[in-house]
Short mmCIF file of C-alpha atoms and ligand atoms in Angstrom, two decimals:
data_model
loop_
_atom_site.label_atom_id
_atom_site.label_comp_id
_atom_site.label_asym_id
_atom_site.label_seq_id
_atom_site.Cartn_x
_atom_site.Cartn_y
_atom_site.Cartn_z
CA MET L 623 96.49 148.94 113.58
CA HIS L 624 96.23 150.00 109.97
CA TYR L 625 95.88 153.73 110.66
CA LYS L 626 99.24 155.44 110.14
CA ASN L 627 98.63 159.07 109.29
CA ILE L 628 96.44 161.03 111.62
CA THR L 629 95.18 164.60 111.18
CA VAL L 630 93.92 166.55 114.17
CA ALA L 631 91.66 169.44 113.16
CA GLY L 632 91.54 172.28 115.67
CA SER L 633 94.62 172.78 117.79
CA GLY L 634 93.18 174.39 120.92
CA VAL L 635 93.15 172.94 124.44
CA LEU L 636 92.13 169.43 123.47
CA GLY L 637 93.34 169.30 119.87
CA SER L 638 96.92 170.07 120.85
CA GLN L 639 96.85 167.36 123.51
CA ILE L 640 95.35 164.79 121.14
CA ALA L 641 97.93 165.62 118.47
CA TYR L 642 100.88 165.39 120.84
CA GLN L 643 99.69 162.20 122.55
CA THR L 644 99.17 160.55 119.15
CA ALA L 645 102.65 161.61 117.99
CA PHE L 646 104.13 160.48 121.32
CA LYS L 647 102.80 157.00 120.58
CA GLY L 648 104.59 156.94 117.23
CA PHE L 649 102.03 158.11 114.66
CA ALA L 650 102.67 160.74 112.01
CA VAL L 651 100.35 163.62 112.89
CA THR L 652 99.25 166.63 110.90
CA VAL L 653 97.84 169.49 112.93
CA TYR L 654 95.26 171.57 111.06
CA ASP L 655 93.92 174.97 112.14
CA ILE L 656 92.37 177.92 110.36
CA ASN L 657 95.48 180.06 109.94
CA ASP L 658 99.16 180.33 110.74
CA ASP L 659 98.57 182.43 113.88
CA ALA L 660 96.45 179.65 115.36
CA LEU L 661 99.15 177.12 114.42
CA LYS L 662 101.82 179.25 116.07
CA ILE L 663 99.79 179.25 119.28
CA ALA L 664 99.44 175.47 118.94
CA GLN L 665 103.21 175.07 118.59
CA ASP L 666 103.73 176.98 121.84
CA ARG L 667 100.98 175.03 123.55
CA ILE L 668 102.42 171.69 122.47
CA THR L 669 105.97 172.70 123.42
CA LYS L 670 104.64 173.33 126.94
CA LEU L 671 103.37 169.74 127.07
CA LYS L 672 106.90 168.33 126.78
CA PRO L 673 107.96 168.95 130.43
CA LEU L 674 104.60 167.63 131.62
CA TYR L 675 105.20 164.34 129.78
CA GLN L 676 108.63 164.18 131.43
CA GLN L 677 107.22 164.93 134.88
CA ASP L 678 104.06 162.86 134.75
CA LEU L 679 105.11 159.94 132.55
CA GLY L 680 108.86 159.87 133.13
CA ALA L 681 109.46 160.44 129.39
CA THR L 682 113.02 161.27 128.33
CA GLN L 683 114.12 164.43 126.51
CA GLU L 684 114.72 162.31 123.38
CA GLN L 685 111.19 160.88 123.54
CA VAL L 686 109.44 164.23 123.95
CA ASP L 687 111.56 165.77 121.18
CA ALA L 688 110.97 162.82 118.84
CA ALA L 689 107.21 163.11 119.43
CA TYR L 690 107.31 166.79 118.46
CA GLU L 691 109.27 165.92 115.30
CA ARG L 692 106.42 163.67 114.17
CA LEU L 693 104.08 166.69 113.98
CA THR L 694 103.43 168.71 110.83
CA PHE L 695 101.42 171.95 110.94
CA LYS L 696 99.12 172.97 108.07
CA SER L 697 96.43 175.57 107.49
CA ASP L 698 95.21 174.29 104.11
CA LEU L 699 92.53 171.68 104.73
CA ALA L 700 92.97 169.66 101.52
CA ASP L 701 96.70 169.53 102.08
CA ALA L 702 96.28 168.64 105.78
CA VAL L 703 94.13 165.60 105.06
CA ALA L 704 95.65 164.43 101.75
CA ASN L 705 97.16 161.30 103.36
CA ALA L 706 94.96 160.97 106.43
CA ASP L 707 93.68 157.58 107.54
CA LEU L 708 91.84 159.27 110.39
CA VAL L 709 90.82 162.88 111.07
CA ILE L 710 90.08 163.75 114.69
CA GLU L 711 88.05 166.94 114.91
CA ALA L 712 88.48 169.19 117.97
CA ILE L 713 87.14 172.53 116.70
CA PRO L 714 84.77 174.81 118.67
CA GLU L 715 81.60 173.38 120.16
CA VAL L 716 79.33 175.32 117.77
CA VAL L 717 76.93 173.43 115.51
CA GLN L 718 77.32 175.72 112.50
CA ILE L 719 81.13 175.73 112.68
CA LYS L 720 81.23 171.95 112.86
CA THR L 721 78.63 171.50 110.09
CA ASP L 722 80.57 173.79 107.75
CA PHE L 723 83.82 172.04 108.63
CA TYR L 724 82.44 168.55 107.88
CA THR L 725 80.91 169.74 104.62
CA SER L 726 84.31 171.03 103.45
CA LEU L 727 86.21 168.07 104.87
CA GLY L 728 83.93 165.53 103.18
CA LYS L 729 84.72 167.10 99.82
CA VAL L 730 88.51 167.17 100.10
CA ALA L 731 89.40 164.08 102.18
CA PRO L 732 90.34 160.84 100.38
CA GLU L 733 87.63 158.19 100.32
CA LYS L 734 89.46 155.98 102.83
CA THR L 735 89.57 158.66 105.55
CA ILE L 736 87.63 158.05 108.77
CA PHE L 737 86.31 161.10 110.66
CA ALA L 738 85.93 161.27 114.45
CA THR L 739 84.53 164.11 116.55
CA ASN L 740 85.79 164.97 120.02
CA SER L 741 82.60 166.96 120.75
CA SER L 742 81.56 166.85 124.42
CA THR L 743 77.90 167.80 124.07
CA LEU L 744 76.87 167.37 120.42
CA LEU L 745 75.91 164.01 118.90
CA PRO L 746 77.60 162.55 115.82
CA SER L 747 74.21 162.03 114.11
CA GLN L 748 73.91 165.85 113.97
CA PHE L 749 76.83 165.95 111.51
CA ALA L 750 76.68 162.51 109.88
CA GLU L 751 74.99 163.78 106.73
CA ALA L 752 77.31 166.77 106.35
CA THR L 753 80.33 164.44 106.30
CA GLY L 754 79.05 162.78 103.13
CA ARG L 755 80.30 159.46 104.59
CA PRO L 756 78.11 158.67 107.63
CA GLU L 757 79.38 155.07 107.82
CA LYS L 758 82.93 156.34 108.35
CA PHE L 759 82.04 158.79 111.10
CA LEU L 760 81.71 158.49 114.89
CA ALA L 761 82.66 160.17 118.17
CA LEU L 762 86.03 159.73 119.87
CA HIS L 763 85.90 161.74 123.07
CA PHE L 764 88.91 162.46 125.24
CA ALA L 765 89.22 164.06 128.67
CA ASN L 766 91.33 167.13 129.38
CA THR L 767 94.99 166.27 130.27
CA ILE L 768 94.67 163.13 128.16
CA TRP L 769 98.12 161.76 128.98
CA LYS L 770 96.98 161.29 132.60
CA ASN L 771 93.18 161.08 132.34
CA ASN L 772 93.38 158.57 129.54
CA THR L 773 89.76 157.73 128.81
CA ALA L 774 88.51 157.52 125.23
CA GLU L 775 84.75 157.24 124.91
CA ILE L 776 84.03 155.85 121.45
CA MET L 777 80.44 156.33 120.36
CA LYS L 778 78.60 155.14 117.25
CA HIS L 779 75.73 156.92 115.62
CA PRO L 780 73.12 154.67 113.99
CA GLY L 781 74.91 154.74 110.61
CA THR L 782 78.48 153.99 111.79
CA ASP L 783 80.04 150.92 110.19
CA ALA L 784 80.81 148.17 112.76
CA GLN L 785 84.38 147.71 111.45
CA VAL L 786 85.10 151.44 111.73
CA PHE L 787 83.92 151.31 115.36
CA GLU L 788 86.29 148.39 116.07
CA ASP L 789 89.20 150.09 114.27
CA VAL L 790 88.81 153.30 116.26
CA ILE L 791 88.72 151.28 119.50
CA GLU L 792 92.05 149.71 118.42
CA PHE L 793 93.45 153.11 117.55
CA ALA L 794 92.48 154.49 120.98
CA LYS L 795 94.40 151.63 122.62
CA ALA L 796 97.38 152.25 120.34
CA ILE L 797 97.67 155.84 121.59
CA GLY L 798 97.58 154.79 125.24
CA MET L 799 93.92 155.36 126.01
CA VAL L 800 91.51 153.06 127.81
CA PRO L 801 88.76 152.61 125.20
CA LEU L 802 85.20 152.89 126.51
CA PRO L 803 82.79 151.81 123.74
CA LEU L 804 79.24 153.20 123.55
CA HIS L 805 77.07 151.16 121.22
CA LYS L 806 74.33 153.78 121.06
CA GLU L 807 74.28 157.55 121.04
CA GLN L 808 74.06 159.02 124.50
CA PRO L 809 74.27 162.76 125.29
CA GLY L 810 77.06 163.18 127.85
CA TYR L 811 78.56 159.77 126.99
CA ILE L 812 78.99 157.46 130.01
CA LEU L 813 80.93 159.69 132.37
CA ASN L 814 78.72 162.76 132.27
CA SER L 815 75.54 160.67 132.15
CA LEU L 816 76.57 159.48 135.62
CA LEU L 817 78.37 162.52 136.94
CA VAL L 818 76.02 165.38 136.07
CA PRO L 819 72.89 163.95 137.82
CA PHE L 820 75.08 162.91 140.78
CA LEU L 821 76.49 166.40 141.20
CA ASP L 822 73.05 167.94 140.66
CA ALA L 823 71.63 165.79 143.45
CA ALA L 824 74.38 166.86 145.85
CA GLU L 825 73.93 170.53 144.97
CA MET L 826 70.18 170.24 145.51
CA LEU L 827 70.76 168.92 149.04
CA LEU L 828 72.86 172.02 149.67
CA VAL L 829 70.53 174.58 148.10
CA LYS L 830 67.47 173.13 149.87
CA GLU L 831 69.48 173.48 153.10
CA VAL L 832 69.15 169.78 153.86
CA SER L 833 72.83 169.53 154.71
CA ASP L 834 76.30 171.01 154.21
CA PRO L 835 79.06 169.98 151.74
CA GLU L 836 81.23 168.21 154.32
CA THR L 837 78.39 166.11 155.70
CA ILE L 838 77.16 165.24 152.20
CA ASP L 839 80.67 164.21 151.08
CA LYS L 840 81.28 162.27 154.29
CA THR L 841 78.03 160.35 153.79
CA TRP L 842 78.99 159.39 150.26
CA MET L 843 82.56 158.46 151.18
CA ILE L 844 81.65 156.27 154.16
CA GLY L 845 78.55 154.83 152.54
CA THR L 846 80.22 153.76 149.29
CA GLY L 847 83.94 153.70 150.05
CA ALA L 848 84.53 156.31 147.33
CA PRO L 849 87.70 158.40 147.78
CA LEU L 850 85.92 161.71 147.01
CA GLY L 851 82.49 163.12 147.62
CA PRO L 852 80.49 165.25 145.16
CA PHE L 853 81.71 168.62 146.47
CA ALA L 854 85.34 167.53 146.29
CA ILE L 855 84.62 166.50 142.67
CA LEU L 856 82.97 169.87 141.98
CA ASP L 857 86.18 171.55 143.13
CA ILE L 858 88.07 169.55 140.49
CA VAL L 859 85.51 170.28 137.75
CA GLY L 860 85.73 173.96 138.71
CA ILE L 861 82.96 176.21 140.01
CA ASN L 862 82.78 178.15 136.72
CA THR L 863 81.98 174.99 134.77
CA ALA L 864 79.46 173.94 137.44
CA HIS L 865 77.86 177.38 137.18
CA ASN L 866 77.66 177.14 133.36
CA ILE L 867 75.89 173.78 133.58
CA VAL L 868 73.42 175.08 136.19
CA SER L 869 72.79 178.27 134.18
CA ALA L 870 71.94 176.19 131.10
CA LYS L 871 69.39 174.28 133.21
CA VAL L 872 67.91 177.53 134.51
CA ALA L 873 67.52 178.74 130.93
CA ALA L 874 65.93 175.45 129.85
CA THR L 875 63.60 174.84 132.81
CA GLY L 876 63.33 178.02 134.90
CA ASP L 877 63.50 175.80 138.01
CA ASP L 878 63.57 177.87 141.23
CA ASN L 879 66.06 175.69 143.09
CA MET L 880 68.39 175.74 140.08
CA LYS L 881 68.11 179.56 140.08
CA LYS L 882 69.01 179.64 143.77
CA LEU L 883 71.94 177.34 143.11
CA ALA L 884 73.23 179.46 140.20
CA ASN L 885 73.02 182.50 142.46
CA LEU L 886 74.80 180.75 145.33
CA LEU L 887 77.66 179.58 143.09
CA LYS L 888 78.03 183.07 141.67
CA THR L 889 77.89 185.19 144.84
CA GLU L 890 79.52 182.87 147.37
CA TYR L 891 82.16 181.26 145.17
CA ILE L 892 82.85 182.84 141.76
CA ASP L 893 82.64 186.48 142.94
CA LYS L 894 84.97 185.62 145.83
CA GLY L 895 87.52 183.95 143.55
CA LYS L 896 86.78 180.52 145.00
CA LEU L 897 86.81 178.66 141.70
CA GLY L 898 87.82 175.25 143.02
CA ARG L 899 91.05 173.35 143.25
CA ALA L 900 92.76 175.42 140.54
CA THR L 901 92.55 178.61 142.64
CA GLY L 902 93.28 176.95 146.00
CA GLU L 903 89.73 177.22 147.30
CA GLY L 904 86.22 176.14 146.36
CA PHE L 905 84.03 174.15 148.68
CA TYR L 906 87.30 173.12 150.37
CA LYS L 907 90.64 174.83 150.97
CA TYR L 908 93.73 173.34 149.27
CA PRO L 909 96.35 171.90 149.43
CA ASN L 910 95.10 170.26 152.65
CA PRO L 911 91.31 169.92 152.30
CA SER L 912 89.43 168.67 155.37
CA PHE L 913 88.09 165.62 153.52
CA ALA L 914 91.65 164.33 153.07
CA LYS L 915 92.44 164.46 156.80
CA PRO L 916 92.55 161.09 158.58
CA ASP L 917 89.81 161.96 161.10
CA PHE L 918 87.32 163.24 158.48
CA LEU L 919 85.61 159.88 158.18
CA LYS L 920 85.69 159.19 161.91
CA GLY L 921 83.60 161.90 163.48
P1 NAD O 1220 89.48 175.52 121.89
O1 NAD O 1220 88.64 176.74 121.75
O2 NAD O 1220 90.57 175.50 122.88
O3 NAD O 1220 90.13 175.17 120.46
C1 NAD O 1220 89.43 175.21 119.26
C2 NAD O 1220 90.42 175.32 118.11
O4 NAD O 1220 89.72 175.17 116.89
C3 NAD O 1220 91.16 176.66 118.04
O5 NAD O 1220 92.54 176.42 117.85
C4 NAD O 1220 90.54 177.34 116.82
O6 NAD O 1220 91.46 178.19 116.12
C5 NAD O 1220 90.20 176.14 115.97
N1 NAD O 1220 89.15 176.38 114.95
C6 NAD O 1220 88.13 177.22 114.95
N2 NAD O 1220 87.39 177.07 113.84
C7 NAD O 1220 87.98 176.09 113.12
C8 NAD O 1220 87.73 175.48 111.88
N3 NAD O 1220 86.67 175.84 111.15
N4 NAD O 1220 88.57 174.53 111.45
C9 NAD O 1220 89.63 174.15 112.19
N5 NAD O 1220 89.93 174.69 113.38
C10 NAD O 1220 89.11 175.64 113.84
O7 NAD O 1220 88.45 174.32 122.14
P2 NAD O 1220 88.67 172.95 122.96
O8 NAD O 1220 88.38 173.19 124.41
O9 NAD O 1220 89.93 172.32 122.55
O10 NAD O 1220 87.41 172.13 122.42
C11 NAD O 1220 87.41 171.59 121.11
C12 NAD O 1220 86.43 170.43 121.06
O11 NAD O 1220 86.83 169.46 122.03
C13 NAD O 1220 84.99 170.79 121.40
O12 NAD O 1220 84.12 170.03 120.59
C14 NAD O 1220 84.85 170.38 122.87
O13 NAD O 1220 83.52 170.00 123.20
C15 NAD O 1220 85.76 169.18 122.91
N6 NAD O 1220 86.28 168.84 124.25
C16 NAD O 1220 86.85 169.80 125.05
C17 NAD O 1220 87.33 169.44 126.31
C18 NAD O 1220 87.97 170.46 127.23
O14 NAD O 1220 88.16 170.15 128.43
N7 NAD O 1220 88.34 171.64 126.75
C19 NAD O 1220 87.26 168.09 126.75
C20 NAD O 1220 86.72 167.12 125.88
C21 NAD O 1220 86.23 167.52 124.64
#
């Protein structure tokens, strides 16, 4: 692995996790954000990750402290990327913000620096030109709570250099991720290309009153041997996120069943505080949901 110095741009939910995970695996990491207030918030956020690494990964106090020591915090972009082999961008999911960022970054970063976007819904080809170095640019997409959900979807755009693609795959392994290469651009990467239509199909069975969540989940679990059905997965995703996805489809298509579904999620779940696993109730009640009981699959 010839990358040594990594800069993470944007130190919010995902950026702070990416920075800490990368430092935990021994890299020197610079955290860049727009001002010192944002960096202060990032420092608090990252400090809160330390006990989670101890709990979930069995890391020692020395290890979590040493990881933190490998972080440097900067709010001047040129300074933050002066030595960077790789910049991982995790700034807001807004086209104009990202375009402006890549335009500035392309001007101040050394020629050797590779850029990777963690964008969930935007494609790297949308920003390739703004970077000024399309061959050194691609997507490197992590999942929330990256130290446990350690997928890294690595996606080329048509102009990405083949060696850069391979190097970023190696880097993902080096920071403890399971690399999942995508050789072509695909909105939603692999996971959401599978998951979103699957969840949509389950929700349609519910909104058309074909069946109820427990029966639908039971069918999927017995029929495929999967440990969770779609409604149990929706409780993990969170009903707010599910509602946002459905609302975007309503806006794009005006579909009546999607409208009904958006309304159902809002009135029966969100308005009643049933936001999924995080709030103790969604389609199921936690911590002992019916689908996890031994007789669920029997009757
Ligand atoms: P967030 O809102 O938590 O954090 C964004 C950070 O970017 C903030 O610290 C903000 O101060 C900073 N910022 C704003 N403008 C900036 C700029 N011009 N330059 C540098 N920093 C700037 O967002 P997030 O949830 O961490 O998402 C960031 C990116 O990661 C998005 O592209 C999103 O699609 C992607 N992502 C998010 C998740 C998730 O579960 N939250 C999962 C995978 C990917």
